[in-house]
GROMACS .gro file of C-alpha atoms in nm:
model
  181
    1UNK     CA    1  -0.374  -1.631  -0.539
    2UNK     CA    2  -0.385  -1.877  -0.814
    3UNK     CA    3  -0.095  -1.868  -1.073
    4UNK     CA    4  -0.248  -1.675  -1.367
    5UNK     CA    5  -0.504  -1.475  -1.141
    6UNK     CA    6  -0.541  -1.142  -0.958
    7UNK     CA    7  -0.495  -1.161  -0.625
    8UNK     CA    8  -0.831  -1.162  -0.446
    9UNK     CA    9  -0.987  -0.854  -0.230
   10UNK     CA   10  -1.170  -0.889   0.064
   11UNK     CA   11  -1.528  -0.786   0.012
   12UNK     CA   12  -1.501  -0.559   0.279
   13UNK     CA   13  -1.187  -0.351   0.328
   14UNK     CA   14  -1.264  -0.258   0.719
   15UNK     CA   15  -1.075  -0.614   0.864
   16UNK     CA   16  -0.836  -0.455   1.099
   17UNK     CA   17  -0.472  -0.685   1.132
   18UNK     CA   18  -0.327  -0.616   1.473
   19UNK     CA   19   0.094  -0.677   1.470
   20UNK     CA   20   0.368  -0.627   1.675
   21UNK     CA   21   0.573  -0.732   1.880
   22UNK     CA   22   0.486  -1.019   2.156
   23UNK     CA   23   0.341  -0.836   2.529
   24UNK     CA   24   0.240  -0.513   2.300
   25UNK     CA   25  -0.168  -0.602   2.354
   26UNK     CA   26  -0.253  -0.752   1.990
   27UNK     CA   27  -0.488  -1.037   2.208
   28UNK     CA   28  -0.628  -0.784   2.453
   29UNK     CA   29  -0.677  -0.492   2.234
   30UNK     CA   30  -0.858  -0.707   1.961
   31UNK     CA   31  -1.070  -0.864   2.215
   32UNK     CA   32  -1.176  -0.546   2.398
   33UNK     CA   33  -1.254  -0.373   2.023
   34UNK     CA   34  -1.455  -0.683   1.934
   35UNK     CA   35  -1.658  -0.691   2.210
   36UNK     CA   36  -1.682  -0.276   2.159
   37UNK     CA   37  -1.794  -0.311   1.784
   38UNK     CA   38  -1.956  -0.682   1.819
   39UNK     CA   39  -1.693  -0.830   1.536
   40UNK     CA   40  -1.555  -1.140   1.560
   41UNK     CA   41  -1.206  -1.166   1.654
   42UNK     CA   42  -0.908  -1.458   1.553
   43UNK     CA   43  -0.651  -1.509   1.706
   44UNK     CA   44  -0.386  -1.625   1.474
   45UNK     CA   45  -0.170  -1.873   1.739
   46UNK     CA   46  -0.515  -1.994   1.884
   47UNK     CA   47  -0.614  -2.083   1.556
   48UNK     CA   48  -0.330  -2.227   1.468
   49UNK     CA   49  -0.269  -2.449   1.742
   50UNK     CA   50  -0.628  -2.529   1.682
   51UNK     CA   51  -0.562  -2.628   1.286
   52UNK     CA   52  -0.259  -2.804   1.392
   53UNK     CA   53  -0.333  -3.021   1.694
   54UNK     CA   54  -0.131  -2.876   1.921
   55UNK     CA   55   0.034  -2.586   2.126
   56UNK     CA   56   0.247  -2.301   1.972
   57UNK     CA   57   0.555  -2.468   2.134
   58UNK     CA   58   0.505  -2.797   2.042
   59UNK     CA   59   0.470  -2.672   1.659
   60UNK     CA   60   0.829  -2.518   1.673
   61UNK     CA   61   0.941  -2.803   1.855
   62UNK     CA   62   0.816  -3.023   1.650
   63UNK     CA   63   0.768  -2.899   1.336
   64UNK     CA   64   0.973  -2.581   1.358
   65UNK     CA   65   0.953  -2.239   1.317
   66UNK     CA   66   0.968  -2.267   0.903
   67UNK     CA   67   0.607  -2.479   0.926
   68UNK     CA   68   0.474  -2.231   1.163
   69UNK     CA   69   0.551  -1.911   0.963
   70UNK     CA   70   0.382  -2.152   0.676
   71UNK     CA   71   0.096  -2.206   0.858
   72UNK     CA   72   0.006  -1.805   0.953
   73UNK     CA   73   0.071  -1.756   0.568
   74UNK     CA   74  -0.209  -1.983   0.449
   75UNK     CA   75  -0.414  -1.852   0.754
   76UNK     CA   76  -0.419  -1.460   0.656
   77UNK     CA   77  -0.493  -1.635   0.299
   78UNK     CA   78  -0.788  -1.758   0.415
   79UNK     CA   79  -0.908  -1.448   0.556
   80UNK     CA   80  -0.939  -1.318   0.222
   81UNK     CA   81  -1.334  -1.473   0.192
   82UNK     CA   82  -1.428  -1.335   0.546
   83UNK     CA   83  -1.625  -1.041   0.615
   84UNK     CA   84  -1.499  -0.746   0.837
   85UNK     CA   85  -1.315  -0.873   1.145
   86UNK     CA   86  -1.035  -0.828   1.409
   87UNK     CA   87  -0.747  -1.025   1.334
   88UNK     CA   88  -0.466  -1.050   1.654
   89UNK     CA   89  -0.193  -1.142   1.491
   90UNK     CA   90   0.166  -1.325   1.558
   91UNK     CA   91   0.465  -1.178   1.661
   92UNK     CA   92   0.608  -1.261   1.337
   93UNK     CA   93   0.341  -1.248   1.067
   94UNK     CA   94   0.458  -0.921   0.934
   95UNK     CA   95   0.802  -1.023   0.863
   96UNK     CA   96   0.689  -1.224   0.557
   97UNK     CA   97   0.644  -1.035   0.253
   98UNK     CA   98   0.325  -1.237   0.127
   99UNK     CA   99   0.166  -1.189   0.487
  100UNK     CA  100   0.194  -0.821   0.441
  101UNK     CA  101   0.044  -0.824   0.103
  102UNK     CA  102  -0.237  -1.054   0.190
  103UNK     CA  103  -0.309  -0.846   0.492
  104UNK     CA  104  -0.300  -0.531   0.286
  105UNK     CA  105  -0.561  -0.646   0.030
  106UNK     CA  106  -0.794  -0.697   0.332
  107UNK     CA  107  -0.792  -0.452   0.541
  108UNK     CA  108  -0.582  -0.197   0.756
  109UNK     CA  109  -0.266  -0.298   0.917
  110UNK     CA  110  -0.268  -0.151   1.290
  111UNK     CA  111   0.128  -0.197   1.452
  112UNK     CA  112   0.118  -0.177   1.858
  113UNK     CA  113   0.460  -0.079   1.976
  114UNK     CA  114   0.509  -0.082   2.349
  115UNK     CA  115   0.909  -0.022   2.531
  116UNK     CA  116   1.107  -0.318   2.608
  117UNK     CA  117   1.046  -0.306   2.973
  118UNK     CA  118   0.685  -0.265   2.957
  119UNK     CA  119   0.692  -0.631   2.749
  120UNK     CA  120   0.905  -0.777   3.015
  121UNK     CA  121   0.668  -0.679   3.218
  122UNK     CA  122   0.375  -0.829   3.015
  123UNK     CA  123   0.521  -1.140   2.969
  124UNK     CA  124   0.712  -1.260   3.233
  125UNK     CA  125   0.498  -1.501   3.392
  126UNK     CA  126   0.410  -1.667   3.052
  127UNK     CA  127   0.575  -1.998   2.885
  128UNK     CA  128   0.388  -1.977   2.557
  129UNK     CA  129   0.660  -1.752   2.381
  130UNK     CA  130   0.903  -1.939   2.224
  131UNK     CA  131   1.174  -1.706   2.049
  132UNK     CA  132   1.191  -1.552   2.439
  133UNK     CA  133   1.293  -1.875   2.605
  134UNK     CA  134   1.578  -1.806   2.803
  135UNK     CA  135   1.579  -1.428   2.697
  136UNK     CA  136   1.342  -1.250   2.918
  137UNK     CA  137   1.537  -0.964   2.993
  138UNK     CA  138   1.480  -0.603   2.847
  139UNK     CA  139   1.819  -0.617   2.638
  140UNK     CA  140   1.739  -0.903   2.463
  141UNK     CA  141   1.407  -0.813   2.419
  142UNK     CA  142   1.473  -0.474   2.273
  143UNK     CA  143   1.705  -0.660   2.062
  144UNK     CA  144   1.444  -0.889   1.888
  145UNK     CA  145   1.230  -0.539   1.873
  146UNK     CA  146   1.538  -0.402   1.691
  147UNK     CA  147   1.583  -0.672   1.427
  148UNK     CA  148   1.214  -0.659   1.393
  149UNK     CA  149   1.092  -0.269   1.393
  150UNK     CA  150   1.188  -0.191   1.048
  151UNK     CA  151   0.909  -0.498   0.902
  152UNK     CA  152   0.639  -0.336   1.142
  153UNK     CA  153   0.698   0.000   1.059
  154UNK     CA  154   0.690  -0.078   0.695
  155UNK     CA  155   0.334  -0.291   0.714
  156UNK     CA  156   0.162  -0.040   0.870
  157UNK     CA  157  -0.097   0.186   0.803
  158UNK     CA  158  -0.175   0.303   1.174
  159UNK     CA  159   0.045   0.266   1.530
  160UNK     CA  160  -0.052   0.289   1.841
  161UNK     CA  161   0.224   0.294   2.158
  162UNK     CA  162   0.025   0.067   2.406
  163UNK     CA  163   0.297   0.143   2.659
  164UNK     CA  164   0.102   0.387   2.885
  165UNK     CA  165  -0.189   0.335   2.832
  166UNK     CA  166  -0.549   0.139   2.921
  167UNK     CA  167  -0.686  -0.107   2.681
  168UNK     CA  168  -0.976   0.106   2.599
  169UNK     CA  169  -0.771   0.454   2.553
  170UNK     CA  170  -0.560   0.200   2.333
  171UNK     CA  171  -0.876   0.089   2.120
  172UNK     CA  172  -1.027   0.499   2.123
  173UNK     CA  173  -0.620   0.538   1.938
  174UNK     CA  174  -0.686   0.289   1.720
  175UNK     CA  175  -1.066   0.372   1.586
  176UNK     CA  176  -0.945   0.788   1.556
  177UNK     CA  177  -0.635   0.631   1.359
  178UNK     CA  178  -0.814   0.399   1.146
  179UNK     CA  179  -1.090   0.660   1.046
  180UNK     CA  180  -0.841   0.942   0.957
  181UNK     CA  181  -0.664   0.690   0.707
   0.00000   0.00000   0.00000
């Protein structure tokens, strides 16, 4: 928002913001629901990377993490003059206070939780995650969850546990969560 203005609403307040941790099924999850309610979807890294030139590890590498986190700030911003959508979002985004806020004007916040070794799993095979390199192991994993859990918890209006279950029982949570709030 402007200095000296309200912050602005969304027109519509049915944009859902996906968070959680990384491997809990924020990409997958939004994608299948788009496709299921024909709404677009954005990814926040993808458009990022997109905005920026360049992949999520490059950024941190060589911009670092602070220009990153500035980055999915002025994104969710942005979002505020879109119509309803799915928004997957970083790993991070809802440890900023002013992400939270922008996210909560907007829409509803949905947090996908998912145990440590179910992530491991998830994520393994993948070199796009930076605050994991050379911690891909459950304990440090569920130690990152740890430091993180109390910024999801508080951001969110609905939570799914992805852990056990299918992409599209995992959407059919979210929709009977998001229509009882």
């Amino acid at each position: 928002a402007r200095s000296g203005s309200a912050p602005r609403r969304c027109s519509n307040m049915k944009t859902l913001f996906f968070i959680g941790f990384m491997g809990v099924g924020k990409t997958s999850v939004s994608a299948a629901l788009g496709r299921m309610l024909k709404l677009p979807v954005i990814e926040m890294d993808q458009q990022i990377a997109r905005n920026e030139g360049m992949t999520i590890p490059e950024i941190f590498a060589q911009k670092g993490e602070g220009h990153f986190r500035q980055c999915e700030t002025a994104l969710l911003e942005g979002l505020a003059a879109e119509s309803t959508c799915l928004v997957s979002c970083g790993g991070g985004v809802a440890m900023r206070q002013e992400n939270v806020a922008a996210m909560r004007r907007c829409g509803t916040v949905v947090l996908l939780t998912a145990r440590p070794e179910v992530i491991l799993d998830r994520v393994k095979d993948s070199d796009e995650r930076p605050l994991l390199q050379g911690k891909k192991n459950v304990a440090d994993i569920a130690a990152l969850m740890a430091q993180r859990r109390g910024a999801y918890e508080a951001a969110a209006d609905v939570t799914v546990d992805t852990s056990d279950l299918t992409i599209e029982e995992v959407c059919r949570a979210v929709l009977r969560q998001v229509n009882e709030t």
